[in-house]
CSV table of C-alpha atoms in Angstrom, one decimal:
chain,number,residue,atom,x,y,z
A,1,MET,CA,11.0,-11.3,25.6
A,2,PHE,CA,8.3,-9.5,27.5
A,3,GLU,CA,9.7,-10.1,31.0
A,4,GLY,CA,9.2,-7.0,33.2
A,5,HIS,CA,7.1,-5.2,30.5
A,6,ASP,CA,3.7,-3.7,31.2
A,7,PRO,CA,1.3,-6.0,29.4
A,8,TYR,CA,-1.2,-3.3,28.7
A,9,LEU,CA,1.3,-1.0,27.1
A,10,VAL,CA,2.7,-3.9,25.1
A,11,ALA,CA,-0.9,-4.5,23.8
A,12,LEU,CA,-1.3,-0.8,23.1
A,13,SER,CA,1.9,-0.7,21.1
A,14,VAL,CA,0.7,-3.5,18.8
A,15,ALA,CA,-2.7,-1.7,18.5
A,16,ILE,CA,-1.1,1.6,17.6
A,17,ALA,CA,1.1,0.0,15.0
A,18,SER,CA,-1.9,-1.7,13.5
A,19,LEU,CA,-4.1,1.4,13.4
A,20,GLY,CA,-1.2,3.4,11.8
A,21,GLY,CA,-0.8,0.6,9.3
A,22,TYR,CA,-4.5,0.5,8.4
A,23,THR,CA,-4.7,4.3,8.0
A,24,GLY,CA,-1.6,4.4,5.9
A,25,PHE,CA,-2.6,1.5,3.7
A,26,ALA,CA,-6.1,2.8,3.3
A,27,LEU,CA,-4.7,6.2,2.0
A,28,ALA,CA,-2.2,4.4,-0.2
A,29,ALA,CA,-4.9,2.2,-1.7
A,30,ARG,CA,-6.7,5.3,-3.0
A,31,ILE,CA,-3.6,6.7,-4.8
A,32,ARG,CA,-4.0,5.0,-8.1
A,33,ASN,CA,-7.7,6.1,-8.6
A,34,THR,CA,-7.1,9.8,-7.7
A,35,PRO,CA,-5.6,12.2,-10.2
A,36,GLY,CA,-3.3,15.1,-10.0
A,37,VAL,CA,-2.1,16.7,-6.8
A,38,SER,CA,-4.3,14.4,-4.7
A,39,ASN,CA,-1.8,11.6,-5.5
A,40,ARG,CA,1.0,13.5,-3.8
A,41,LEU,CA,-1.2,14.4,-0.8
A,42,LEU,CA,-2.4,10.8,-0.4
A,43,LEU,CA,1.2,9.6,-0.7
A,44,ALA,CA,2.4,12.1,1.9
A,45,GLY,CA,-0.5,11.2,4.2
A,46,ALA,CA,0.1,7.4,3.9
A,47,ALA,CA,3.8,7.9,4.6
A,48,ALA,CA,3.1,10.2,7.5
A,49,PHE,CA,0.6,7.8,9.2
A,50,LEU,CA,2.8,4.8,8.7
A,51,ALA,CA,5.8,6.7,10.1
A,52,VAL,CA,3.9,8.0,13.1
A,53,GLY,CA,2.5,4.6,13.7
A,54,ILE,CA,5.9,2.9,13.7
A,55,TRP,CA,7.5,5.7,15.8
A,56,THR,CA,4.7,5.9,18.3
A,57,MET,CA,4.7,2.1,18.7
A,58,HIS,CA,8.4,2.2,19.4
A,59,PHE,CA,8.0,4.7,22.3
A,60,VAL,CA,4.9,3.1,23.7
A,61,GLY,CA,7.1,-0.1,23.8
A,62,MET,CA,9.8,1.9,25.6
A,63,LEU,CA,7.3,3.1,28.2
A,64,ALA,CA,6.3,-0.5,28.7
A,65,ALA,CA,9.9,-1.6,29.2
A,66,PRO,CA,11.6,-1.9,32.7
A,67,LEU,CA,14.1,0.9,32.3
A,68,PRO,CA,16.6,1.9,35.0
A,69,PRO,CA,15.6,4.7,37.4
A,70,ASP,CA,16.2,8.3,36.4
A,71,THR,CA,16.2,7.5,32.7
A,72,VAL,CA,15.6,10.4,30.4
A,73,TYR,CA,15.3,10.8,26.6
A,74,LEU,CA,17.6,13.1,24.7
A,75,VAL,CA,15.5,15.2,22.4
A,76,LEU,CA,17.8,15.4,19.4
A,77,PRO,CA,18.3,11.7,18.9
A,78,THR,CA,14.5,11.2,19.5
A,79,ILE,CA,13.6,13.7,16.8
A,80,ILE,CA,16.2,12.3,14.4
A,81,SER,CA,14.8,8.8,14.9
A,82,PHE,CA,11.4,10.1,13.7
A,83,LEU,CA,12.8,11.9,10.7
A,84,ILE,CA,14.7,8.7,9.7
A,85,CYS,CA,11.4,6.8,9.9
A,86,ALA,CA,9.4,9.4,7.9
A,87,LEU,CA,12.1,9.7,5.2
A,88,VAL,CA,12.5,6.0,4.5
A,89,VAL,CA,8.8,5.3,4.5
A,90,GLY,CA,8.2,8.2,2.1
A,91,ILE,CA,10.9,7.2,-0.3
A,92,SER,CA,9.8,3.5,-0.2
A,93,LEU,CA,6.2,4.3,-1.0
A,94,PHE,CA,7.3,6.8,-3.7
A,95,PHE,CA,9.4,4.2,-5.5
A,96,VAL,CA,6.7,1.6,-5.5
A,97,SER,CA,4.0,4.1,-6.6
A,98,ILE,CA,5.8,5.1,-9.8
A,99,GLY,CA,6.6,2.9,-12.7
A,100,GLU,CA,6.1,-0.8,-12.8
A,101,PRO,CA,6.0,-2.5,-9.3
A,102,SER,CA,8.5,-5.2,-10.3
A,103,LEU,CA,9.9,-7.7,-7.8
A,104,LYS,CA,13.3,-6.0,-7.9
A,105,ARG,CA,11.7,-2.6,-7.2
A,106,VAL,CA,9.6,-3.8,-4.4
A,107,ALA,CA,12.4,-5.9,-2.8
A,108,SER,CA,14.8,-2.9,-3.0
A,109,SER,CA,12.2,-0.6,-1.4
A,110,ALA,CA,11.6,-3.2,1.3
A,111,VAL,CA,15.3,-3.4,2.2
A,112,LEU,CA,15.5,0.4,2.3
A,113,LEU,CA,12.4,0.6,4.5
A,114,GLY,CA,13.4,-2.3,6.8
A,115,VAL,CA,16.9,-0.9,7.4
A,116,GLY,CA,15.3,2.5,8.0
A,117,ILE,CA,12.9,1.1,10.6
A,118,ALA,CA,15.8,-0.7,12.3
A,119,SER,CA,17.9,2.5,12.2
A,120,MET,CA,15.0,4.5,13.7
A,121,HIS,CA,14.8,2.0,16.5
A,122,TYR,CA,18.5,2.0,17.4
A,123,VAL,CA,18.8,5.8,17.1
A,124,GLY,CA,15.9,6.1,19.4
A,125,ILE,CA,17.3,3.6,21.8
A,126,HIS,CA,20.6,5.5,22.1
A,127,GLY,CA,18.5,8.6,22.9
A,128,LEU,CA,18.2,7.0,26.4
A,129,ALA,CA,20.3,8.8,28.9
A,130,GLY,CA,21.2,7.8,32.5
A,131,PRO,CA,23.8,6.2,34.7
A,132,PHE,CA,24.3,3.2,32.4
A,133,ALA,CA,25.7,2.1,29.0
A,134,ILE,CA,23.7,0.2,26.4
A,135,ALA,CA,25.0,-3.0,24.8
A,136,HIS,CA,23.4,-5.1,22.1
A,137,ASP,CA,23.6,-8.8,21.2
A,138,ARG,CA,24.8,-8.9,17.5
A,139,THR,CA,22.7,-11.9,16.7
A,140,MET,CA,19.5,-10.2,17.9
A,141,VAL,CA,20.4,-7.0,16.0
A,142,LEU,CA,20.6,-9.0,12.8
A,143,LEU,CA,17.4,-10.9,13.6
A,144,SER,CA,15.6,-7.6,14.3
A,145,VAL,CA,16.8,-6.1,11.0
A,146,LEU,CA,15.6,-9.3,9.2
A,147,VAL,CA,12.2,-9.0,10.8
A,148,ALA,CA,12.1,-5.3,9.8
A,149,VAL,CA,12.9,-6.1,6.1
A,150,VAL,CA,10.3,-8.9,6.0
A,151,THR,CA,7.8,-6.6,7.6
A,152,ALA,CA,8.5,-3.9,5.0
A,153,TYR,CA,8.1,-6.3,2.2
A,154,GLY,CA,4.8,-7.5,3.5
A,155,GLY,CA,3.6,-4.0,4.1
A,156,LEU,CA,4.5,-2.8,0.5
A,157,ARG,CA,2.8,-5.9,-0.9
A,158,ALA,CA,-0.3,-5.0,1.0
A,159,PHE,CA,0.0,-1.4,-0.4
A,160,LEU,CA,0.3,-2.7,-4.0
A,161,ALA,CA,-2.6,-5.2,-3.5
A,162,GLN,CA,-5.0,-2.3,-3.0
A,163,GLN,CA,-7.3,-4.5,-1.0
A,164,GLU,CA,-10.4,-3.3,1.0
A,165,GLY,CA,-12.5,-4.6,3.9
A,166,VAL,CA,-11.3,-7.7,5.7
A,167,ARG,CA,-8.1,-8.1,3.7
A,168,LEU,CA,-7.0,-4.6,4.6
A,169,ILE,CA,-7.7,-5.2,8.2
A,170,VAL,CA,-5.7,-8.5,8.2
A,171,SER,CA,-2.8,-6.7,6.4
A,172,ALA,CA,-2.8,-3.9,9.0
A,173,ILE,CA,-2.9,-6.4,11.9
A,174,ALA,CA,-0.1,-8.4,10.4
A,175,PHE,CA,1.9,-5.1,9.9
A,176,GLY,CA,1.3,-4.1,13.5
A,177,VAL,CA,2.4,-7.5,14.9
A,178,ALA,CA,5.5,-7.6,12.7
A,179,VAL,CA,6.7,-4.0,13.5
A,180,SER,CA,6.2,-4.8,17.2
A,181,GLY,CA,8.0,-8.1,16.7
A,182,MET,CA,11.0,-6.1,15.4
A,183,HIS,CA,11.0,-3.8,18.4
A,184,TYR,CA,10.7,-6.5,21.0
A,185,THR,CA,13.2,-8.7,19.3
A,186,ALA,CA,15.7,-5.8,19.4
A,187,MET,CA,14.8,-5.2,23.1
A,188,LEU,CA,15.5,-8.8,23.9
A,189,GLY,CA,19.1,-8.3,22.7
A,190,MET,CA,19.6,-5.1,24.6
A,191,HIS,CA,21.4,-4.9,28.0
A,192,PHE,CA,22.1,-2.0,30.4
A,193,GLU,CA,25.5,-1.9,32.0
A,194,PRO,CA,25.9,0.3,35.1
A,195,LEU,CA,28.5,3.1,34.9
A,196,THR,CA,30.6,4.6,37.7
A,197,GLY,CA,29.8,8.1,38.9
A,198,SER,CA,32.4,9.6,36.6
A,199,GLY,CA,31.0,7.6,33.6
A,200,HIS,CA,27.7,9.3,33.6
A,201,GLN,CA,28.7,12.1,31.2
A,202,HIS,CA,26.9,11.2,28.0
A,203,LEU,CA,24.1,13.7,28.5
A,204,GLY,CA,26.6,16.4,27.5
A,205,GLY,CA,24.3,19.2,28.6
A,206,GLY,CA,21.9,18.2,25.8
A,207,LEU,CA,18.1,18.9,26.0
A,208,ALA,CA,16.4,15.9,27.6
A,209,ALA,CA,12.8,14.9,28.4
A,210,SER,CA,11.5,12.8,31.2
A,211,GLN,CA,9.3,9.8,30.7
A,212,GLN,CA,6.3,11.8,31.9
A,213,ILE,CA,6.8,14.4,29.0
A,214,LEU,CA,7.3,11.5,26.5
A,215,SER,CA,4.0,10.0,27.8
A,216,ILE,CA,2.2,13.2,26.9
A,217,VAL,CA,3.7,13.3,23.4
A,218,VAL,CA,2.9,9.7,22.8
A,219,ALA,CA,-0.7,10.2,24.0
A,220,VAL,CA,-1.2,13.1,21.6
A,221,LEU,CA,0.2,11.0,18.7
A,222,CYS,CA,-2.0,8.1,19.7
A,223,PHE,CA,-5.0,10.5,19.4
A,224,VAL,CA,-3.9,11.6,16.0
A,225,ILE,CA,-3.6,8.0,14.8
A,226,ALA,CA,-7.0,7.1,16.2
A,227,ALA,CA,-8.5,10.1,14.5
A,228,GLY,CA,-6.9,9.3,11.2
A,229,PHE,CA,-8.1,5.7,11.5
A,230,LEU,CA,-11.7,6.9,12.1
A,231,LEU,CA,-11.5,9.3,9.1
A,232,SER,CA,-10.2,6.6,6.9
A,233,LEU,CA,-13.4,4.6,7.5
A,234,VAL,CA,-15.5,7.5,6.0
A,235,PRO,CA,-16.3,6.6,2.3
A,236,ASP,CA,-15.2,9.1,-0.3
A,237,ARG,CA,-18.4,10.1,-2.1
A,238,ARG,CA,-16.6,12.2,-4.6
A,239,GLN,CA,-14.9,9.3,-6.3
A,240,PRO,CA,-17.8,8.3,-8.6
A,241,ALA,CA,-18.2,11.9,-9.8
A,242,ALA,CA,-14.5,12.3,-10.3
A,243,ALA,CA,-14.3,9.1,-12.3
A,244,ALA,CA,-17.2,10.2,-14.5
A,245,THR,CA,-15.4,13.5,-15.1
A,246,MET,CA,-12.2,11.9,-16.0
A,247,ASP,CA,-13.9,9.7,-18.6
A,248,THR,CA,-15.3,12.7,-20.4
A,249,ILE,CA,-12.0,14.4,-20.8
A,250,SER,CA,-10.4,14.0,-24.2
A,251,SER,CA,-7.8,11.3,-24.5
A,252,PRO,CA,-4.1,12.1,-25.2
A,253,ILE,CA,-2.5,11.8,-28.7
A,254,VAL,CA,-1.9,8.2,-29.6
A,255,PRO,CA,0.4,6.6,-32.2
A,256,GLU,CA,-0.8,6.6,-35.9
A,257,PRO,CA,-1.8,2.9,-36.1
A,258,VAL,CA,-4.0,3.4,-33.0
A,259,ALA,CA,-5.4,6.7,-34.3
A,260,GLN,CA,-6.4,5.0,-37.5
A,261,ALA,CA,-8.2,2.3,-35.5
A,262,ALA,CA,-9.9,4.9,-33.4
A,263,ALA,CA,-11.1,6.8,-36.5
A,264,SER,CA,-13.4,3.9,-37.5
A,265,PRO,CA,-17.1,4.9,-37.9
A,266,ARG,CA,-18.4,2.9,-34.9
A,267,PRO,CA,-19.5,5.0,-31.9
A,268,MET,CA,-16.6,5.3,-29.4
A,269,SER,CA,-18.9,5.5,-26.3
A,270,ALA,CA,-20.9,2.3,-27.0
A,271,PRO,CA,-20.7,0.0,-24.0
A,272,LEU,CA,-19.3,-3.5,-24.3
A,273,GLY,CA,-22.0,-5.8,-25.6
A,274,GLY,CA,-24.3,-2.9,-26.6
A,275,LEU,CA,-27.3,-3.9,-28.6
A,276,GLY,CA,-28.3,-2.2,-31.8
A,277,GLN,CA,-24.7,-1.2,-32.7
A,278,PRO,CA,-23.1,-1.9,-36.1
A,279,PRO,CA,-20.6,-4.8,-36.2
A,280,ARG,CA,-17.3,-3.8,-34.7
A,281,ALA,CA,-13.8,-4.5,-35.8
A,282,PRO,CA,-12.0,-4.8,-32.5
A,283,VAL,CA,-8.4,-3.8,-32.3
A,284,PRO,CA,-6.0,-6.8,-32.3
A,285,ARG,CA,-3.4,-5.0,-30.2
A,286,LEU,CA,-3.1,-2.4,-27.4
A,287,PRO,CA,-0.5,0.3,-27.2
A,288,VAL,CA,1.6,0.4,-24.0
A,289,GLU,CA,4.2,3.0,-23.1
A,290,SER,CA,7.8,2.3,-21.8
A,291,ALA,CA,11.0,4.3,-21.4
A,292,ASP,CA,12.1,3.5,-25.0
A,293,GLY,CA,8.8,4.3,-26.8
A,294,THR,CA,5.4,2.8,-27.5
A,295,HIS,CA,5.0,-1.0,-27.8
A,296,PHE,CA,2.0,-3.1,-28.8
A,297,ILE,CA,0.7,-6.2,-27.0
A,298,ASP,CA,-1.9,-8.7,-28.4
A,299,THR,CA,-5.3,-8.5,-26.9
A,300,ALA,CA,-5.2,-12.3,-26.4
A,301,ASP,CA,-2.5,-11.6,-23.7
A,302,VAL,CA,-4.4,-9.0,-21.9
A,303,ARG,CA,-6.0,-10.0,-18.6
A,304,SER,CA,-7.4,-6.8,-17.3
A,305,VAL,CA,-7.4,-3.0,-17.9
A,306,ARG,CA,-7.5,-0.6,-14.9
A,307,ALA,CA,-8.3,3.1,-15.0
A,308,ASP,CA,-5.4,5.3,-13.9
A,309,ALA,CA,-6.5,9.0,-14.1
A,310,HIS,CA,-6.7,9.9,-17.9
A,311,TYR,CA,-4.8,6.7,-18.8
A,312,THR,CA,-5.1,3.0,-18.0
A,313,ARG,CA,-3.0,0.1,-16.8
A,314,VAL,CA,-3.0,-3.1,-18.8
A,315,HIS,CA,-2.1,-6.3,-17.0
A,316,ASP,CA,-0.7,-9.0,-19.3
A,317,GLY,CA,-0.6,-11.8,-16.7
A,318,THR,CA,2.9,-10.8,-15.5
A,319,ARG,CA,2.8,-7.1,-14.8
A,320,GLU,CA,0.9,-3.9,-15.4
A,321,ARG,CA,1.9,-1.5,-18.2
A,322,MET,CA,0.7,2.0,-19.0
A,323,CYS,CA,-1.7,2.5,-21.9
A,324,PRO,CA,-2.4,5.9,-23.3
A,325,TRP,CA,-6.2,5.2,-23.7
A,326,SER,CA,-8.8,6.2,-21.2
A,327,ILE,CA,-11.0,3.4,-19.7
A,328,SER,CA,-13.9,4.4,-21.9
A,329,GLU,CA,-11.8,4.3,-25.1
A,330,ALA,CA,-10.4,0.9,-24.1
A,331,GLU,CA,-14.0,-0.3,-23.5
A,332,ALA,CA,-15.0,0.8,-27.0
A,333,GLN,CA,-11.9,-0.6,-28.7
A,334,LEU,CA,-11.9,-4.1,-27.2
A,335,ASP,CA,-13.9,-7.1,-28.4
A,336,PRO,CA,-17.1,-7.2,-26.4
A,337,SER,CA,-17.3,-11.0,-26.7
A,338,LEU,CA,-14.1,-11.4,-24.8
A,339,PHE,CA,-13.9,-8.3,-22.5
A,340,LEU,CA,-16.4,-7.0,-20.0
A,341,ARG,CA,-16.4,-3.9,-17.8
A,342,VAL,CA,-17.0,-5.2,-14.4
A,343,HIS,CA,-16.4,-2.0,-12.4
A,344,ARG,CA,-16.2,1.7,-13.2
A,345,SER,CA,-12.4,1.4,-13.2
A,346,HIS,CA,-11.9,-2.2,-14.4
A,347,ILE,CA,-12.3,-4.3,-17.6
A,348,VAL,CA,-11.5,-8.0,-17.5
A,349,ALA,CA,-10.8,-10.7,-20.2
A,350,ILE,CA,-13.6,-13.2,-19.5
A,351,PRO,CA,-11.6,-16.2,-20.9
A,352,HIS,CA,-8.9,-15.6,-18.4
A,353,VAL,CA,-11.1,-15.6,-15.3
A,354,ALA,CA,-9.9,-18.4,-13.0
A,355,LEU,CA,-11.9,-17.8,-9.9
A,356,VAL,CA,-14.9,-15.8,-8.8
A,357,ARG,CA,-16.2,-15.3,-5.3
A,358,LYS,CA,-18.6,-13.0,-3.4
A,359,GLU,CA,-17.1,-10.3,-1.3
A,360,GLY,CA,-19.1,-7.7,0.6
A,361,ASP,CA,-21.7,-6.1,-1.7
A,362,GLY,CA,-19.8,-7.1,-4.8
A,363,ALA,CA,-17.5,-9.9,-5.9
A,364,VAL,CA,-13.9,-10.5,-6.8
A,365,LEU,CA,-12.4,-12.1,-9.9
A,366,GLU,CA,-9.0,-13.8,-10.1
A,367,LEU,CA,-7.3,-13.8,-13.5
A,368,ASP,CA,-4.8,-16.4,-14.5
A,369,GLY,CA,-1.3,-15.9,-15.7
A,370,PRO,CA,2.3,-16.2,-14.3
A,371,SER,CA,1.3,-13.6,-11.7
A,372,PRO,CA,-2.4,-14.0,-11.0
A,373,HIS,CA,-4.2,-10.9,-9.8
A,374,ARG,CA,-7.6,-10.0,-8.6
A,375,VAL,CA,-10.1,-7.5,-9.8
A,376,PRO,CA,-13.2,-6.1,-8.0
A,377,VAL,CA,-16.7,-6.5,-9.4
A,378,SER,CA,-19.3,-3.9,-8.6
A,379,ARG,CA,-22.7,-5.0,-7.3
A,380,ALA,CA,-24.5,-3.8,-10.4
A,381,LYS,CA,-22.3,-6.0,-12.6
A,382,ILE,CA,-22.6,-9.3,-10.7
A,383,ALA,CA,-25.5,-10.6,-12.7
A,384,GLU,CA,-23.8,-9.9,-16.0
A,385,VAL,CA,-20.6,-11.5,-14.8
A,386,LYS,CA,-22.5,-14.6,-13.7
A,387,ALA,CA,-24.2,-14.8,-17.1
A,388,ARG,CA,-20.9,-14.5,-19.0
A,389,LEU,CA,-19.3,-17.2,-16.8
A,390,GLY,CA,-22.3,-19.6,-17.1
A,391,LEU,CA,-23.3,-19.3,-13.5
A,392,VAL,CA,-26.8,-18.0,-14.0
A,393,ASN,CA,-28.4,-21.1,-12.4
A,394,ARG,CA,-26.1,-21.2,-9.4
A,395,ARG,CA,-27.0,-19.7,-6.0
A,396,HIS,CA,-23.6,-18.1,-5.3
A,397,ALA,CA,-20.9,-16.6,-7.5
């Protein structure tokens, strides 16, 4: 597959795709915890870095390939290939960032993204111009499209997982290897067929760029990706202040049964398990919104509650659903003997904790259900989580 390729440029292409994937996923992971216009900016930034990473990887791979002499790149198809990549990445991230990330929605977005990546590749390939024609092996074309779709699905799953640290690095490396695998699989099935002197007319007088010019463009984009990667490593110190501000904003209007429960005399701001508070009457159900109105789910089915701007997302073991309460209101309404706020943005149902482990300065809880999911625990809450899980006398969580 790599016969005749420059090994250093091949390695660089994989690294560029991985750095672009890390930067894009890091931006995407912040979307759900950032309100307002910032969501759109983060979504646009994530799509842009993923698209630039994929496109730059493609042309670094082309520079590494043993192309025929006097090969040039037609500017119009090259630009169109990037626009295709940016468009499909943006649409795919948009679809999985709104509504419920169901399997059907993620799979459809993955197919769109995979076909878009493959289209970007083949449009870019046919931007090559010279005294030759390009032929493709159909089997390898189909295989490359399959690799692109699988890559897209894994990338979108990494986006939805919102993981940090080592897991984000592993996801980015896997993304880079998979995108590069699609490119080099397609290159394996590509062949150059020489043309006669009269056959070299496909330039058509169109604007073309030499490999030297393309190298300069690719070098600039590599610098942009590297700069974005370094900036993504800088922690956002404004997030705690923004979260505290969001919790103080009044909650939206809720259905009458919920409003009656909220009108009870107990203090709404009391923390879970607060001492000295009068006995509570925890709500038996939580309101969740859907396209056809407001539904209610039993608190016994709730696994976790996650802050999402002025609202929250309730996980019932199968999927997340939007709740009109703020995270502070949900904390005050739920039974403190069953629920614990383990992070400024997360509340978990202690009876549903299936696994706990140390990770970085904090910890991670895995909650049971048909679709198990994980919730971060802040460092300040580790001792309380251990106590609630009966792990006080153990050395490690």
